[in-house]
Short mmCIF file of C-alpha atoms in Angstrom, two decimals:
data_model
loop_
_atom_site.label_atom_id
_atom_site.label_comp_id
_atom_site.label_asym_id
_atom_site.label_seq_id
_atom_site.Cartn_x
_atom_site.Cartn_y
_atom_site.Cartn_z
CA MET A 1 -5.28 10.25 -6.05
CA ILE A 2 -7.30 10.25 -9.64
CA SER A 3 -9.39 7.62 -10.73
CA GLN A 4 -9.32 6.66 -14.40
CA PRO A 5 -7.40 9.63 -14.92
CA CYS A 6 -6.62 8.30 -18.90
CA GLU A 7 -7.66 6.16 -21.67
CA ILE A 8 -4.32 4.30 -24.02
CA PRO A 9 -4.59 3.29 -26.82
CA PHE A 10 -2.77 -0.42 -28.27
CA HIS A 11 -2.50 -2.74 -30.11
CA HIS A 12 -2.94 -6.33 -29.55
CA PRO A 13 0.27 -7.98 -30.76
CA VAL A 14 -1.18 -11.34 -31.45
CA THR A 15 -4.62 -10.04 -33.00
CA GLY A 16 -3.21 -6.34 -34.09
CA ARG A 17 -6.60 -5.16 -32.77
CA ARG A 18 -6.58 -1.60 -31.40
CA TYR A 19 -8.01 -1.28 -27.81
CA THR A 20 -8.25 1.04 -25.40
CA TYR A 21 -7.19 1.21 -21.60
CA THR A 22 -8.20 2.06 -18.36
CA PRO A 23 -6.08 2.56 -15.33
CA ASP A 24 -7.78 2.50 -12.13
CA TYR A 25 -5.67 5.50 -10.21
CA LEU A 26 -2.69 8.17 -10.65
CA VAL A 27 -1.86 8.62 -7.51
CA TYR A 28 0.31 11.49 -6.55
CA TYR A 29 2.25 11.83 -3.35
CA ARG A 30 1.88 15.14 -1.36
CA LEU A 31 5.54 14.68 0.80
CA GLY A 32 5.64 18.35 2.55
CA ASN A 33 7.84 20.39 2.28
CA ARG A 34 10.73 18.05 0.15
CA HIS A 35 12.53 18.78 -2.79
CA TYR A 36 10.98 17.89 -6.03
CA ARG A 37 13.92 15.85 -7.25
CA ASP A 38 12.97 13.67 -3.51
CA TYR A 39 9.41 13.18 -4.67
CA PRO A 40 8.03 9.77 -5.93
CA LYS A 41 7.05 9.82 -9.43
CA PRO A 42 3.46 9.87 -9.63
CA LEU A 43 2.27 6.19 -9.95
CA LEU A 44 -0.09 4.95 -12.42
CA VAL A 45 -2.16 2.07 -10.11
CA GLU A 46 -3.82 -1.10 -11.68
CA VAL A 47 -5.81 -2.90 -8.94
CA LYS A 48 -7.31 -6.34 -9.78
CA PRO A 49 -8.03 -9.11 -7.95
CA ARG A 50 -4.34 -11.49 -7.01
CA GLU A 51 -6.16 -14.74 -8.79
CA LYS A 52 -7.87 -13.38 -11.29
CA TRP A 53 -4.55 -10.88 -12.53
CA GLN A 54 -2.44 -14.52 -12.07
CA ALA A 55 -4.62 -16.37 -14.29
CA HIS A 56 -5.01 -13.61 -17.33
CA TRP A 57 -1.35 -12.42 -16.93
CA ARG A 58 -0.70 -12.80 -20.72
CA GLU A 59 -3.73 -12.53 -22.07
CA TRP A 60 -3.55 -8.70 -20.13
CA SER A 61 0.36 -7.89 -20.46
CA PRO A 62 -0.09 -6.11 -23.70
CA LYS A 63 -2.57 -3.18 -21.89
CA TRP A 64 0.50 -2.96 -19.68
CA LYS A 65 3.24 -3.13 -21.49
CA ALA A 66 1.00 -0.45 -22.87
CA ALA A 67 0.59 1.24 -19.87
CA ILE A 68 4.25 1.03 -18.88
CA ARG A 69 5.15 2.56 -21.68
CA HIS A 70 3.04 5.42 -21.49
CA ALA A 71 3.71 6.22 -17.61
CA ASN A 72 7.49 6.06 -18.65
CA ASN A 73 6.77 9.03 -21.15
CA GLU A 74 4.38 10.97 -18.54
CA GLY A 75 7.03 10.62 -15.94
CA TRP A 76 5.51 8.24 -14.23
CA ALA A 77 5.78 5.38 -12.45
CA PHE A 78 2.55 2.22 -13.52
CA ARG A 79 2.03 -0.44 -10.45
CA ILE A 80 -0.46 -3.58 -10.39
CA HIS A 81 -1.30 -4.04 -7.54
CA ASP A 82 -3.70 -6.62 -5.27
CA GLU A 83 -7.02 -6.04 -3.78
CA SER A 84 -5.31 -6.74 -0.54
CA ARG A 85 -2.79 -3.80 -0.68
CA ILE A 86 -5.89 -1.09 -0.90
CA ARG A 87 -7.72 -2.70 2.02
CA ASP A 88 -5.33 -2.26 4.90
CA LYS A 89 -4.78 0.04 7.93
CA THR A 90 -4.41 2.63 5.79
CA LEU A 91 -7.98 2.50 4.38
CA ASP A 92 -9.43 1.54 7.66
CA ASN A 93 -8.07 5.24 8.93
CA ILE A 94 -9.82 6.54 6.40
CA THR A 95 -12.91 5.24 6.27
CA PHE A 96 -12.91 5.57 9.79
CA LEU A 97 -12.39 9.70 9.53
CA ALA A 98 -14.74 10.57 6.48
CA ARG A 99 -17.29 10.69 9.49
CA TYR A 100 -15.78 13.59 11.04
CA LYS A 101 -15.09 15.56 7.72
CA ARG A 102 -18.21 17.70 8.00
CA MET A 103 -18.14 18.37 11.91
CA VAL A 104 -17.52 22.14 12.29
CA PHE A 105 -15.97 23.53 15.28
CA PRO A 106 -15.02 26.87 16.36
CA SER A 107 -12.11 28.08 14.67
CA VAL A 108 -10.21 29.21 17.28
CA GLU A 109 -10.22 26.40 19.21
CA SER A 110 -8.88 24.81 15.55
CA GLN A 111 -6.21 27.58 15.50
CA ALA A 112 -4.60 27.15 18.62
CA VAL A 113 -4.89 23.37 18.13
CA LEU A 114 -2.37 23.60 15.24
CA ASN A 115 0.32 26.32 16.57
CA THR A 116 0.68 24.18 18.94
CA VAL A 117 1.20 21.29 16.21
CA ARG A 118 3.07 23.76 14.34
CA GLU A 119 5.58 25.47 17.09
CA MET A 120 6.12 21.87 18.38
CA GLY A 121 7.28 19.72 14.57
CA VAL A 122 4.90 17.24 16.03
CA ALA A 123 2.57 16.16 18.83
CA THR A 124 0.83 12.80 20.01
CA LEU A 125 -2.81 12.71 20.58
CA ASP A 126 -2.80 12.75 23.98
CA TYR A 127 -0.44 15.85 24.65
CA LEU A 128 -3.16 17.79 22.22
CA LEU A 129 -6.35 16.60 24.33
CA SER A 130 -4.05 17.31 27.47
CA ARG A 131 -3.43 20.89 26.35
CA HIS A 132 -6.59 21.66 24.56
CA PHE A 133 -9.25 20.09 25.68
CA MET A 134 -9.04 19.30 29.74
CA GLY A 135 -11.18 17.04 31.44
CA ASP A 136 -13.75 14.30 30.86
CA ILE A 137 -16.20 17.46 30.22
CA TYR A 138 -14.99 18.11 26.70
CA ARG A 139 -12.21 15.02 25.92
CA ALA A 140 -15.50 13.74 24.00
CA GLU A 141 -15.49 17.02 21.89
CA GLY A 142 -11.95 17.40 21.75
CA ILE A 143 -11.05 13.38 20.73
CA ALA A 144 -13.72 13.99 17.93
CA HIS A 145 -12.32 17.30 17.04
CA LEU A 146 -8.58 15.77 16.13
CA TRP A 147 -10.63 13.04 13.80
CA HIS A 148 -12.21 16.17 12.32
CA LEU A 149 -8.73 18.59 11.13
CA LEU A 150 -7.38 15.04 9.98
CA ALA A 151 -10.18 13.79 7.69
CA THR A 152 -9.92 18.01 6.58
CA ARG A 153 -5.97 17.62 6.34
CA GLN A 154 -5.30 19.85 8.80
CA LEU A 155 -3.30 17.81 10.36
CA ASP A 156 -1.65 15.35 8.77
CA CYS A 157 -0.27 11.08 10.81
CA ASP A 158 1.04 7.94 9.45
CA MET A 159 -2.27 6.80 8.12
CA ALA A 160 -0.56 3.22 7.72
CA GLN A 161 -0.90 2.94 12.06
CA SER A 162 -3.46 2.48 14.32
CA PHE A 163 -5.17 5.40 15.61
CA SER A 164 -3.39 5.57 19.12
CA PRO A 165 -3.41 8.16 21.91
CA LEU A 166 0.17 8.60 21.27
CA SER A 167 0.18 8.30 17.37
CA GLU A 168 2.05 11.21 16.29
CA VAL A 169 0.18 14.49 14.26
CA TRP A 170 1.67 17.59 12.00
CA VAL A 171 0.61 20.33 10.23
CA PRO A 172 1.03 19.43 6.35
CA ASP A 173 2.99 21.73 4.59
CA TYR A 174 1.22 21.21 0.65
CA GLU A 175 3.69 23.87 -1.10
#
């Protein structure tokens, strides 16, 4: 995701004045080893509170039309999202995992977990804990280690779902 990715010039149809519009984000998707034809288009996004964009729809329409034209020219899509759309379980999960990103664990242990998941294709958090971090003493460290692997994107999961012992994880393929 790129914050404020571009500036889009446009003319206001009523006043004829020239303006520049800067969308909030450009989102690129990483979906493993899908063929490029199966990938969704990058998404140019404007985020506004629902009440504001509904109240100012006509006023802001020229800049959004310019954004649609710009996105189409670039091979992207353009969407307007209200804030509730981004303040969801995914954001909660990303915020939760952020504290584990800077932790350090033995690379040998990390590789063992990653190899297990690679061999299986998909594994649950509970399975990985029982296989690699047996015993009460190691369980807390194992949980932190798995959160670290998710936070650093060495493992991936469905971030839109609540974490649970049965959450499935996989090794992402960003090629």
